Tab-separated table of C-alpha atoms in Angstrom:
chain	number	residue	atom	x	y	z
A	2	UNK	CA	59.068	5.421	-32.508
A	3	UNK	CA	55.940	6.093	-34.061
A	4	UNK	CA	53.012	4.510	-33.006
A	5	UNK	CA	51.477	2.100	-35.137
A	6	UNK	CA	47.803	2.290	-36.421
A	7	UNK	CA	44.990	1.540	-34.365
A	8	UNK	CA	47.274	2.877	-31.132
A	9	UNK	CA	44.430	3.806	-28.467
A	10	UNK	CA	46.255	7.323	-27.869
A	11	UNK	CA	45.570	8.152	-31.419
A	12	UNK	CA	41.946	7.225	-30.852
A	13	UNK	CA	39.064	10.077	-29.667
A	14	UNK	CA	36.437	9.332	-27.559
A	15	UNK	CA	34.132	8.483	-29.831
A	16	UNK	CA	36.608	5.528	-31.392
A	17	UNK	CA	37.795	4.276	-27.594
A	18	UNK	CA	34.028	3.677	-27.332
A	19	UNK	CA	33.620	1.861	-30.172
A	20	UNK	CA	36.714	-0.012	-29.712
A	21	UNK	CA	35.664	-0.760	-26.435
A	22	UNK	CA	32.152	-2.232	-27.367
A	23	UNK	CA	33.809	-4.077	-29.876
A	24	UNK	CA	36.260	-5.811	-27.611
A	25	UNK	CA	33.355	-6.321	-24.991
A	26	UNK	CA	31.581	-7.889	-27.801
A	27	UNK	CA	34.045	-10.132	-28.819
A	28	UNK	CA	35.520	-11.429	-25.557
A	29	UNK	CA	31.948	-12.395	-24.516
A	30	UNK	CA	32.088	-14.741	-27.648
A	31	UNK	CA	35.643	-15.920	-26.984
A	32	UNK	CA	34.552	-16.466	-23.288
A	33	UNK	CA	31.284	-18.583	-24.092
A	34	UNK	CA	33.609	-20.516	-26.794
A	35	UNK	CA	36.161	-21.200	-24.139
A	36	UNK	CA	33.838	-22.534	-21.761
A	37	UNK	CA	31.848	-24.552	-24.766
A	38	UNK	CA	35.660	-26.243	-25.293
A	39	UNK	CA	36.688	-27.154	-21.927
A	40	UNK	CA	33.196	-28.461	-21.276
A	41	UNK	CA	33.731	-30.667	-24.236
A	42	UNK	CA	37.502	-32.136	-23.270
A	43	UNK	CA	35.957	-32.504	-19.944
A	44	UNK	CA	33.036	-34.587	-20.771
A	45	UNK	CA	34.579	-36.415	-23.876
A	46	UNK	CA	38.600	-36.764	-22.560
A	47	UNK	CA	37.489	-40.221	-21.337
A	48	UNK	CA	36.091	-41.410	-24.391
A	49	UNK	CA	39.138	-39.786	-26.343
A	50	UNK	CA	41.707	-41.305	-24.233
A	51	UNK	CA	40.526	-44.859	-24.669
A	52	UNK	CA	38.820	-44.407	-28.544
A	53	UNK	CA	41.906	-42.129	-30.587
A	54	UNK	CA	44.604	-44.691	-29.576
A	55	UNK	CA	42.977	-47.677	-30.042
A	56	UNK	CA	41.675	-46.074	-33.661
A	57	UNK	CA	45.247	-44.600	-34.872
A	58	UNK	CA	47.675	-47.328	-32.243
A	59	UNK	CA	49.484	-44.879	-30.383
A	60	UNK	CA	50.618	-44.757	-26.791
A	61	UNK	CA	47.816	-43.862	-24.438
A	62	UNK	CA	50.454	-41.500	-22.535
A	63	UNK	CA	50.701	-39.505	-25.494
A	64	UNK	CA	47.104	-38.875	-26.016
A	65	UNK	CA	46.851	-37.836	-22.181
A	66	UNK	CA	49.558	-35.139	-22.732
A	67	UNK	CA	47.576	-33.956	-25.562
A	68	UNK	CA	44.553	-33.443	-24.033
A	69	UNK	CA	46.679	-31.596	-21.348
A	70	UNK	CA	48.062	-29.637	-23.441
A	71	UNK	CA	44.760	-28.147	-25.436
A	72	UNK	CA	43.270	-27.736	-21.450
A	73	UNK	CA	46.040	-25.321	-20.940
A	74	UNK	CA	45.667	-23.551	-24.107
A	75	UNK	CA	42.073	-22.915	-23.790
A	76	UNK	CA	42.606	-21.835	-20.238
A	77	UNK	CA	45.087	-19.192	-21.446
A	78	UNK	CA	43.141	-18.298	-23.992
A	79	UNK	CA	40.684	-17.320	-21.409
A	80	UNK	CA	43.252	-15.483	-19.147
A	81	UNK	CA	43.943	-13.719	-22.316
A	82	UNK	CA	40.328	-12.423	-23.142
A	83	UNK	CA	39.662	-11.557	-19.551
A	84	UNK	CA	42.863	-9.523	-19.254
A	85	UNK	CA	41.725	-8.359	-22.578
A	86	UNK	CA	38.081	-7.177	-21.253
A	87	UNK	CA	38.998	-6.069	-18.008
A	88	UNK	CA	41.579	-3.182	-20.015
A	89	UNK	CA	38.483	-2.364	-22.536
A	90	UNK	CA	36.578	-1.590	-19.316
A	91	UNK	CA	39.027	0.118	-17.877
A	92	UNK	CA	38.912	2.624	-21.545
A	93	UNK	CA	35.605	2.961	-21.324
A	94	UNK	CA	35.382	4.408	-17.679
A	95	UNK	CA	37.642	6.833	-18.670
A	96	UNK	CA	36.231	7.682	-21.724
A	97	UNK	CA	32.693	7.629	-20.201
A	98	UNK	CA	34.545	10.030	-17.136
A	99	UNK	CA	35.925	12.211	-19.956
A	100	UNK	CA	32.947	12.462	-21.145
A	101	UNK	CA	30.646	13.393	-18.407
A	102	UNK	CA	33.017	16.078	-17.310
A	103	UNK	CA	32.836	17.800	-20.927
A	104	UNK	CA	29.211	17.776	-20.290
A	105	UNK	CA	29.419	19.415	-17.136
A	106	UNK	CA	32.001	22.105	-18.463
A	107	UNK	CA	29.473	22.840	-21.431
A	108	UNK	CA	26.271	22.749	-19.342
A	109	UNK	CA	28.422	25.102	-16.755
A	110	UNK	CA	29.207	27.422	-20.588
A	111	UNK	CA	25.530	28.099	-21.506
A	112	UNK	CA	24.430	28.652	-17.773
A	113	UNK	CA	26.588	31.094	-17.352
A	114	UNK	CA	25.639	32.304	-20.822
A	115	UNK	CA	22.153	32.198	-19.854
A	116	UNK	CA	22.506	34.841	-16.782
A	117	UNK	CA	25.431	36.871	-18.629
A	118	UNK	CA	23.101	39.176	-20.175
A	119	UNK	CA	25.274	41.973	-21.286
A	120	UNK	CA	27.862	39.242	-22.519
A	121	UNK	CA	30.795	41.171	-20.905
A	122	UNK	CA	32.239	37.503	-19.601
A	123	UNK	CA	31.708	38.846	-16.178
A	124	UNK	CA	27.861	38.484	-13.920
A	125	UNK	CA	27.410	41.384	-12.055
A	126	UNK	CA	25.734	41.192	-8.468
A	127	UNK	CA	22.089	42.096	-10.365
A	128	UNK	CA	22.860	38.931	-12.242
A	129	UNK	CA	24.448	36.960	-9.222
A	130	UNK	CA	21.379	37.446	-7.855
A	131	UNK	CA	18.783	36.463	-10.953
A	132	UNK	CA	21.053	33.191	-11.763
A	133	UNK	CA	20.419	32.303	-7.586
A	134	UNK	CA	16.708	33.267	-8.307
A	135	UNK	CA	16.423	30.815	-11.247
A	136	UNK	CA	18.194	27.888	-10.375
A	137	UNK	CA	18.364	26.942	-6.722
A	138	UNK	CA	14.431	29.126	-6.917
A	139	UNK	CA	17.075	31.189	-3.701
A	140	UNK	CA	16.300	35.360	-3.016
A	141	UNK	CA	20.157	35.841	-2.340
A	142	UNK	CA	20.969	37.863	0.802
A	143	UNK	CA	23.164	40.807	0.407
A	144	UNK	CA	25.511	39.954	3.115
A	145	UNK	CA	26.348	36.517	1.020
A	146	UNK	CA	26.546	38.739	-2.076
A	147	UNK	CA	29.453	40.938	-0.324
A	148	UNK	CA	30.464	37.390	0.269
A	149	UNK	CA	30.746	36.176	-3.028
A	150	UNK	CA	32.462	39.367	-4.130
A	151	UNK	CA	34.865	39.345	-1.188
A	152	UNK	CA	35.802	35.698	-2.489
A	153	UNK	CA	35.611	35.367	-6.143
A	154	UNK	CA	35.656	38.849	-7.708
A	155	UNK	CA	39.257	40.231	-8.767
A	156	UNK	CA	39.338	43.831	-8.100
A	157	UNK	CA	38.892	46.159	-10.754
A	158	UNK	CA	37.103	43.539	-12.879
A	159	UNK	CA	33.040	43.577	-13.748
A	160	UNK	CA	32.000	40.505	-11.218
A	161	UNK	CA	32.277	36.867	-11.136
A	162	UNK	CA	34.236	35.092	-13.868
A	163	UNK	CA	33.461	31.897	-15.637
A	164	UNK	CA	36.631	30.014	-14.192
A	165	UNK	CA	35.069	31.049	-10.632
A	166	UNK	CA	31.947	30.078	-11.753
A	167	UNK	CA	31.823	26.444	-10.475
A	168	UNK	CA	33.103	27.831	-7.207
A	169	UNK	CA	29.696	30.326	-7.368
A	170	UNK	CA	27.632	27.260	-7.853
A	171	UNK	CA	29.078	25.826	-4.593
A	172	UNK	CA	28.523	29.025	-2.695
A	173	UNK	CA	25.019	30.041	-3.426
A	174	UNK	CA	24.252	26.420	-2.872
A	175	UNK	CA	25.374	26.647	0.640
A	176	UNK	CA	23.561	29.674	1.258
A	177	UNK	CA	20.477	27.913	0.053
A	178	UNK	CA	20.868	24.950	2.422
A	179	UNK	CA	21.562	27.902	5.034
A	180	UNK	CA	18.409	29.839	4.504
A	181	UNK	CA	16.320	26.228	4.597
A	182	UNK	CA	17.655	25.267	7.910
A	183	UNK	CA	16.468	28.571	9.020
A	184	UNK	CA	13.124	27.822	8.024
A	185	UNK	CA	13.213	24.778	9.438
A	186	UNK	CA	14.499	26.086	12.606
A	187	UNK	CA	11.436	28.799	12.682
A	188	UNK	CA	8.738	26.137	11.953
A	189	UNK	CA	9.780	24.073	14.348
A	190	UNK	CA	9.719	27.184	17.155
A	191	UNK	CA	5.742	27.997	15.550
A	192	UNK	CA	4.986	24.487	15.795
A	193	UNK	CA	6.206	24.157	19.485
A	194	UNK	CA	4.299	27.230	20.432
A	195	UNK	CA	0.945	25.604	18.983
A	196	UNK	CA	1.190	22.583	20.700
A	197	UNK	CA	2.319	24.047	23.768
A	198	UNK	CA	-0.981	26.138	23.429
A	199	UNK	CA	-3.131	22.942	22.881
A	200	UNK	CA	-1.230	21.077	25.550
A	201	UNK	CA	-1.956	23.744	28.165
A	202	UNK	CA	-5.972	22.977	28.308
A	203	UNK	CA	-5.624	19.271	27.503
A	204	UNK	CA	-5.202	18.261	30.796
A	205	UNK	CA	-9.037	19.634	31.685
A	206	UNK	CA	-10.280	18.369	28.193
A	207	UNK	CA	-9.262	14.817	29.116
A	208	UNK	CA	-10.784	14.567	32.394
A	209	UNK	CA	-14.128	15.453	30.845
A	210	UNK	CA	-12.914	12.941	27.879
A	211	UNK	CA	-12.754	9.945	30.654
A	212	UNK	CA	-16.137	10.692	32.203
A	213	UNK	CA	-18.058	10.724	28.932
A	214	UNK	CA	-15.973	7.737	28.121
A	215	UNK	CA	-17.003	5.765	31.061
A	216	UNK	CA	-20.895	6.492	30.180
A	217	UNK	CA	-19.908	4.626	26.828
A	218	UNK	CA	-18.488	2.066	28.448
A	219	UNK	CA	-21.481	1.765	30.847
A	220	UNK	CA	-23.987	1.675	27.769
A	221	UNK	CA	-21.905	-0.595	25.879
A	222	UNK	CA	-22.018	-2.983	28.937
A	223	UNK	CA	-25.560	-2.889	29.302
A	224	UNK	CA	-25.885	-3.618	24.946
A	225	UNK	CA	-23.311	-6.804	25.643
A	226	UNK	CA	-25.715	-8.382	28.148
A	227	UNK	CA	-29.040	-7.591	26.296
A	228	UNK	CA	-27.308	-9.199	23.397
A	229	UNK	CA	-26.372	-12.300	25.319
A	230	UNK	CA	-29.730	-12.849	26.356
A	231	UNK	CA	-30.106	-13.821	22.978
A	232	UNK	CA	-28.346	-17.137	23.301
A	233	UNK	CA	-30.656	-18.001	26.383
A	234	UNK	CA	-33.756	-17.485	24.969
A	235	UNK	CA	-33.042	-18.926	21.216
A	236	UNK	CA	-34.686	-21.853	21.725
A	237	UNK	CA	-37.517	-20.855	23.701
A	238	UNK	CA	-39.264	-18.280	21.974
A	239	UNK	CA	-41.329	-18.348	18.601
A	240	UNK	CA	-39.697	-16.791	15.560
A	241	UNK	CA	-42.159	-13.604	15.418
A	242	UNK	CA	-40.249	-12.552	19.254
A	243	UNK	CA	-36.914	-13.396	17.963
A	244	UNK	CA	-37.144	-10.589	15.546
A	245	UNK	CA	-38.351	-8.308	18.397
A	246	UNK	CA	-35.393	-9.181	20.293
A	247	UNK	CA	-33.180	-8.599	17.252
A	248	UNK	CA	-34.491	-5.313	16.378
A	249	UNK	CA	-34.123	-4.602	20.484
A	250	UNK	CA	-30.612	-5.643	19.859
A	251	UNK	CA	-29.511	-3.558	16.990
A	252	UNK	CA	-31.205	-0.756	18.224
A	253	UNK	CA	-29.026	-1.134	21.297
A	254	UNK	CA	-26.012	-1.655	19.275
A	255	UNK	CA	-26.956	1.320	16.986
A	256	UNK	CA	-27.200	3.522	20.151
A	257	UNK	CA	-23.360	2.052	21.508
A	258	UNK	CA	-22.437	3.008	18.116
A	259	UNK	CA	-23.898	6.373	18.063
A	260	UNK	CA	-21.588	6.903	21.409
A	261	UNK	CA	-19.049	5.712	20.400
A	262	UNK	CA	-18.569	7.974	17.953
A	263	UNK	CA	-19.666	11.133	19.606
A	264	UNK	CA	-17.058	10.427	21.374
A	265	UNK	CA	-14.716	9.618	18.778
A	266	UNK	CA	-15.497	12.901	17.335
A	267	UNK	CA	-14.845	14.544	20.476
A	268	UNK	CA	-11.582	13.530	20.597
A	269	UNK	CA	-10.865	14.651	16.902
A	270	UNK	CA	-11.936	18.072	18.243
A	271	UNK	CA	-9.041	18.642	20.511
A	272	UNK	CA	-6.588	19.139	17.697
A	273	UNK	CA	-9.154	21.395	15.602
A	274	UNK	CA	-8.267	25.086	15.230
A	275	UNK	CA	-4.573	25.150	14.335
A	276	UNK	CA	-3.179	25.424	11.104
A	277	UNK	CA	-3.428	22.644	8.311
A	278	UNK	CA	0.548	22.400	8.625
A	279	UNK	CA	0.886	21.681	11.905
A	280	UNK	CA	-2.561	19.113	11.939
A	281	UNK	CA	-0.898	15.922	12.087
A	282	UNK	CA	2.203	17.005	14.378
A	283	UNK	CA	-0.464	18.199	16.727
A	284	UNK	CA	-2.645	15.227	15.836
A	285	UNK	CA	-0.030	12.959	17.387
A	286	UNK	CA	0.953	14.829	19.985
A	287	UNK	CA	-2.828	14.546	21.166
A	288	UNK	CA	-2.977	10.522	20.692
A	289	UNK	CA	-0.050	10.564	22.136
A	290	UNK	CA	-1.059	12.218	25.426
A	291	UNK	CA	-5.148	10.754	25.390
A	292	UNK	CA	-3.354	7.221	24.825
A	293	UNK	CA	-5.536	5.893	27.015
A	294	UNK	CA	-8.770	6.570	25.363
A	295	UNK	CA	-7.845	5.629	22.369
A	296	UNK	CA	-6.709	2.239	23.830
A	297	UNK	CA	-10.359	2.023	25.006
A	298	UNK	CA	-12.022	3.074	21.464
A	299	UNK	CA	-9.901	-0.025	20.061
A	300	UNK	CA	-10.905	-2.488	22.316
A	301	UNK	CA	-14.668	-0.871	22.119
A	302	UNK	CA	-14.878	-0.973	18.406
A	303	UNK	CA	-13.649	-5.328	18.694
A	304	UNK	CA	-16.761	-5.598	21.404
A	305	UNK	CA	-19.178	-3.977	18.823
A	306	UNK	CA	-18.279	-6.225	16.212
A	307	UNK	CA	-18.841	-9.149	18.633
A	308	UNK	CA	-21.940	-8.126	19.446
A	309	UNK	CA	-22.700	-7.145	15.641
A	310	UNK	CA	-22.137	-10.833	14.902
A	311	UNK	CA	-23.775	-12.306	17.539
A	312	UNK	CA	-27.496	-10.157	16.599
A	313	UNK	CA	-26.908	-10.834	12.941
A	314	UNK	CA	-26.417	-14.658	13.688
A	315	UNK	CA	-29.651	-14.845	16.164
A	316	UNK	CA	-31.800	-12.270	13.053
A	317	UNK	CA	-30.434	-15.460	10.993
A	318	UNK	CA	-31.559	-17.732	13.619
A	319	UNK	CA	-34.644	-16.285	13.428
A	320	UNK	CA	-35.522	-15.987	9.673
A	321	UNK	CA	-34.614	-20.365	9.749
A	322	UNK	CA	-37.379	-20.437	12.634
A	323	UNK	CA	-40.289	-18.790	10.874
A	324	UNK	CA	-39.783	-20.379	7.557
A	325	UNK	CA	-40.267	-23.629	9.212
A	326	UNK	CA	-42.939	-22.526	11.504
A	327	UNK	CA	-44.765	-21.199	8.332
A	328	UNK	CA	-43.838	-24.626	6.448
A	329	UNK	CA	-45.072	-26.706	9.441
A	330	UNK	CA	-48.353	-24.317	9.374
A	331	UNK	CA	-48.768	-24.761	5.628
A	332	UNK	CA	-48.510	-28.787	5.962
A	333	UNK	CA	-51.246	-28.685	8.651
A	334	UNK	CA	-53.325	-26.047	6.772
A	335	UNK	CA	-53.645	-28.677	4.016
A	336	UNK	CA	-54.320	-31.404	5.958
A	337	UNK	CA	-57.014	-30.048	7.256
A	338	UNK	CA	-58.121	-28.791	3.919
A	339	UNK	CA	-58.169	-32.375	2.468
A	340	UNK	CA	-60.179	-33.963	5.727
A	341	UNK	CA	-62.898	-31.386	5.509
A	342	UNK	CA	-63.052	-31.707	1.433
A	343	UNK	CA	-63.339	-35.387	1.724
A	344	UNK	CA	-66.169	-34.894	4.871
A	345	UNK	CA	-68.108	-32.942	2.906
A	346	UNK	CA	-67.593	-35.019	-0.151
A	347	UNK	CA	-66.694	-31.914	-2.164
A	348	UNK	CA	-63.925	-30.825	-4.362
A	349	UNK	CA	-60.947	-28.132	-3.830
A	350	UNK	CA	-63.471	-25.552	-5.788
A	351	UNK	CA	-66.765	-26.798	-3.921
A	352	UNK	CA	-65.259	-25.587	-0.848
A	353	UNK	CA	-63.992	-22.323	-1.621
A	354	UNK	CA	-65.155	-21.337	-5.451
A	355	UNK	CA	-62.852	-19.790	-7.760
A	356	UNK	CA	-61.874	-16.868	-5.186
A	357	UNK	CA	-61.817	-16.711	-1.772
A	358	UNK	CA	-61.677	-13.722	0.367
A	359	UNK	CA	-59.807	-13.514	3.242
A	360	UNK	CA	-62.559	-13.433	5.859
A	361	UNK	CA	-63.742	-16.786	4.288
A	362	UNK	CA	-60.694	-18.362	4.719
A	363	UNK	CA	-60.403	-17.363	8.379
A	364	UNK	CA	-64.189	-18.296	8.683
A	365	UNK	CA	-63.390	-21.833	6.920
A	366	UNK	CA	-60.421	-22.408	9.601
A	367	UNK	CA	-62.737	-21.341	12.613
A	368	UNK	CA	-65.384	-23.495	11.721
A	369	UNK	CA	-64.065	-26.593	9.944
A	370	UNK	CA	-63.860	-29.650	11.489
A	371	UNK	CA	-60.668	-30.123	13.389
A	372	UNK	CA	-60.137	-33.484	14.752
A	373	UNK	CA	-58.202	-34.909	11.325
A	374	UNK	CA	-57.194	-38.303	12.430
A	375	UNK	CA	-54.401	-39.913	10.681
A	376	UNK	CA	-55.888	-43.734	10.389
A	377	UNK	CA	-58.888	-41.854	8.124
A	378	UNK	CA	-55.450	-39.676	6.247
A	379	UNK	CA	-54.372	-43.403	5.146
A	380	UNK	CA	-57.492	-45.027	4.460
A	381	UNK	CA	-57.671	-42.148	1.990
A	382	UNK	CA	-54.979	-42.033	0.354
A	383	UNK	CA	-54.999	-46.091	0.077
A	384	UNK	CA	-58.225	-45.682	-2.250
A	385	UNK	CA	-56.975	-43.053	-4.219
């Protein structure tokens, strides 16, 4: 019989899509109404079962089969769409298969179009080799050419059809992967060769390495304890030798540092001299093998910063120390400043003028009179 309208055989791609949407579109609405409906008889079948028979007098057994009965419609109803969106997916796939493989057909057409440049339907070994050149960026041995022509050309014909065409792809693809493991296979042979050169005066490198390392480690000793000194003598010093000590200390420090990262620098050296693509390979096989001086430099660079922190702390320490030694000094300077001015029964001006040099005000300090006694600081300021 013939098929009636609307039959999905009928249909092109381009309408199965559509259709497809359509139904997608649909059935989501049909699912969210079906859920919207059984969350209703759900929530409101109590109310329903006691409220509808009491309002119209019927049986109460006859409303309960009636709000069974719309549960299982809405729950086929919901079968129905899913059964109904599962086969629209099912279209789609295919179409959207269908679809893709036309596109790889026509792309296939117009590369093989692109490379046929007499347009004799056939490509010739000349253009075998350009279509390799262009699109797997592959110089195409000869031996794989005789290859190709052993396996896809039908004698008597002008080269490589389009129906082998996909089969070409394949080939020259393989010969590409081919001729990259080869490369792979020589850099790795180079790259063993350099480090085998590197590794062969390591050993003697290393040795010297250790002994310069141990002179670091000696001077960074010796900057640890002059640093610690600093906690001893914090409190027992004036403020103008705590900044000695803490310019001792970073210039300590600064020469650990400087060490450090001679020695650092030495160690960069040993992989210097090969090429840039086989730095880091060599690179690691150096940290690798000096493991243990690079241990060291970690441990050295978290004593540094230690140390670091400890001088900064005590330059701190220090700064505290001679603002209040300077504070304590100005409060006394003016003490004595006000006992003299009210001795000599003068005012602030009377003893210095308008300007004072400052030899006079070293000369005022040397010869003023010294002995300020506070009983006379209170009487003062008890008749001002």
């Amino acid at each position: 019989p013939e098929s009636p309208p609307g039959d999905p055989e009928k249909l092109n791609d381009e309408e199965l899509m559509a259709a497809a949407k359509a139904i997608e579109q649909v059935g989501e609405e049909a699912e969210a109404m079906t859920k919207s409906c059984t969350q209703f008889v759900l929530k409101k079948g109590p109310e329903l079962k006691s409220l509808v028979p009491t309002a119209k007098q019927t049986d109460p057994a006859d409303m309960n089969k009636a709000l069974a009965r719309l549960l299982s419609q809405i729950q086929e109803l919901a079968v129905s769409s899913e059964v109904m969106l599962a086969k629209a997916k099912v279209a789609k796939a295919k179409v959207l298969k269908r679809t893709s493989a036309k596109e790889r057909v026509r792309q296939g057409e117009d590369a093989f179009k692109k490379y046929d440049k007499d347009k004799d339907g056939f490509l010739s070994r000349s253009e075998v080799t350009a279509y390799a050149r262009g699109e797997f960026s592959l110089k195409l041995p000869a031996k794989t050419v005789d290859k190709i022509w052993q396996n896809l050309v039908i004698e008597d014909t002008n080269g490589v059809a389009f129906k082998e065409f996909q089969h070409l792809k394949v080939m020259v693809g393989i010969a590409r992967e081919v001729a990259r493991d080869d490369h792979r296979k020589v850099v790795s042979q180079q790259k063993l060769k350099v480090i085998e050169q590197i590794r062969r005066g390591l050993s003697e490198k290393l040795k010297v390495l250790m002994g310069i390392a141990e002179e670091v480690n000696d001077t960074l000793i010796g900057m640890e304890k002059q640093v610690k000194t600093l906690l001893t003598r914090a409190t027992s010093v004036s403020a103008e030798r705590m900044v000695e000590m803490s310019d001792e200390s970073d210039f300590a420090i600064q020469d650990t540092v400087d060490a450090t990262e001679s020695l650092r620098a030495r160690m960069l050296s040993l992989s210097e001299g090969v090429e840039k693509r086989f730095q880091s390979d060599v690179q690691e096989f150096v940290k690798t093998q000096a493991k243990p001086l690079y241990t060291a430099l970690g441990r050295t660079e978290g004593r540094l910063a230690r140390a670091r922190n400890l001088a900064r702390r005590f330059r701190e320490a220090a700064v505290r120390r001679r603002v209040s030694e300077l504070e304590r000094l100005r409060v006394a300077a003016r003490r004595l400043i006000r006992h003299n001015r009210r001795k000599r029964e003068v005012q602030d001006d009377g003893l210095f003028g308008s300007r004072v040099s400052e030899e006079e005000f070293r000369r005022f300090f040397a010869e003023a009179d010294s002995e300020v006694r506070f009983a006379d600081e209170r009487e003062a300021a008890l008749a001002e």
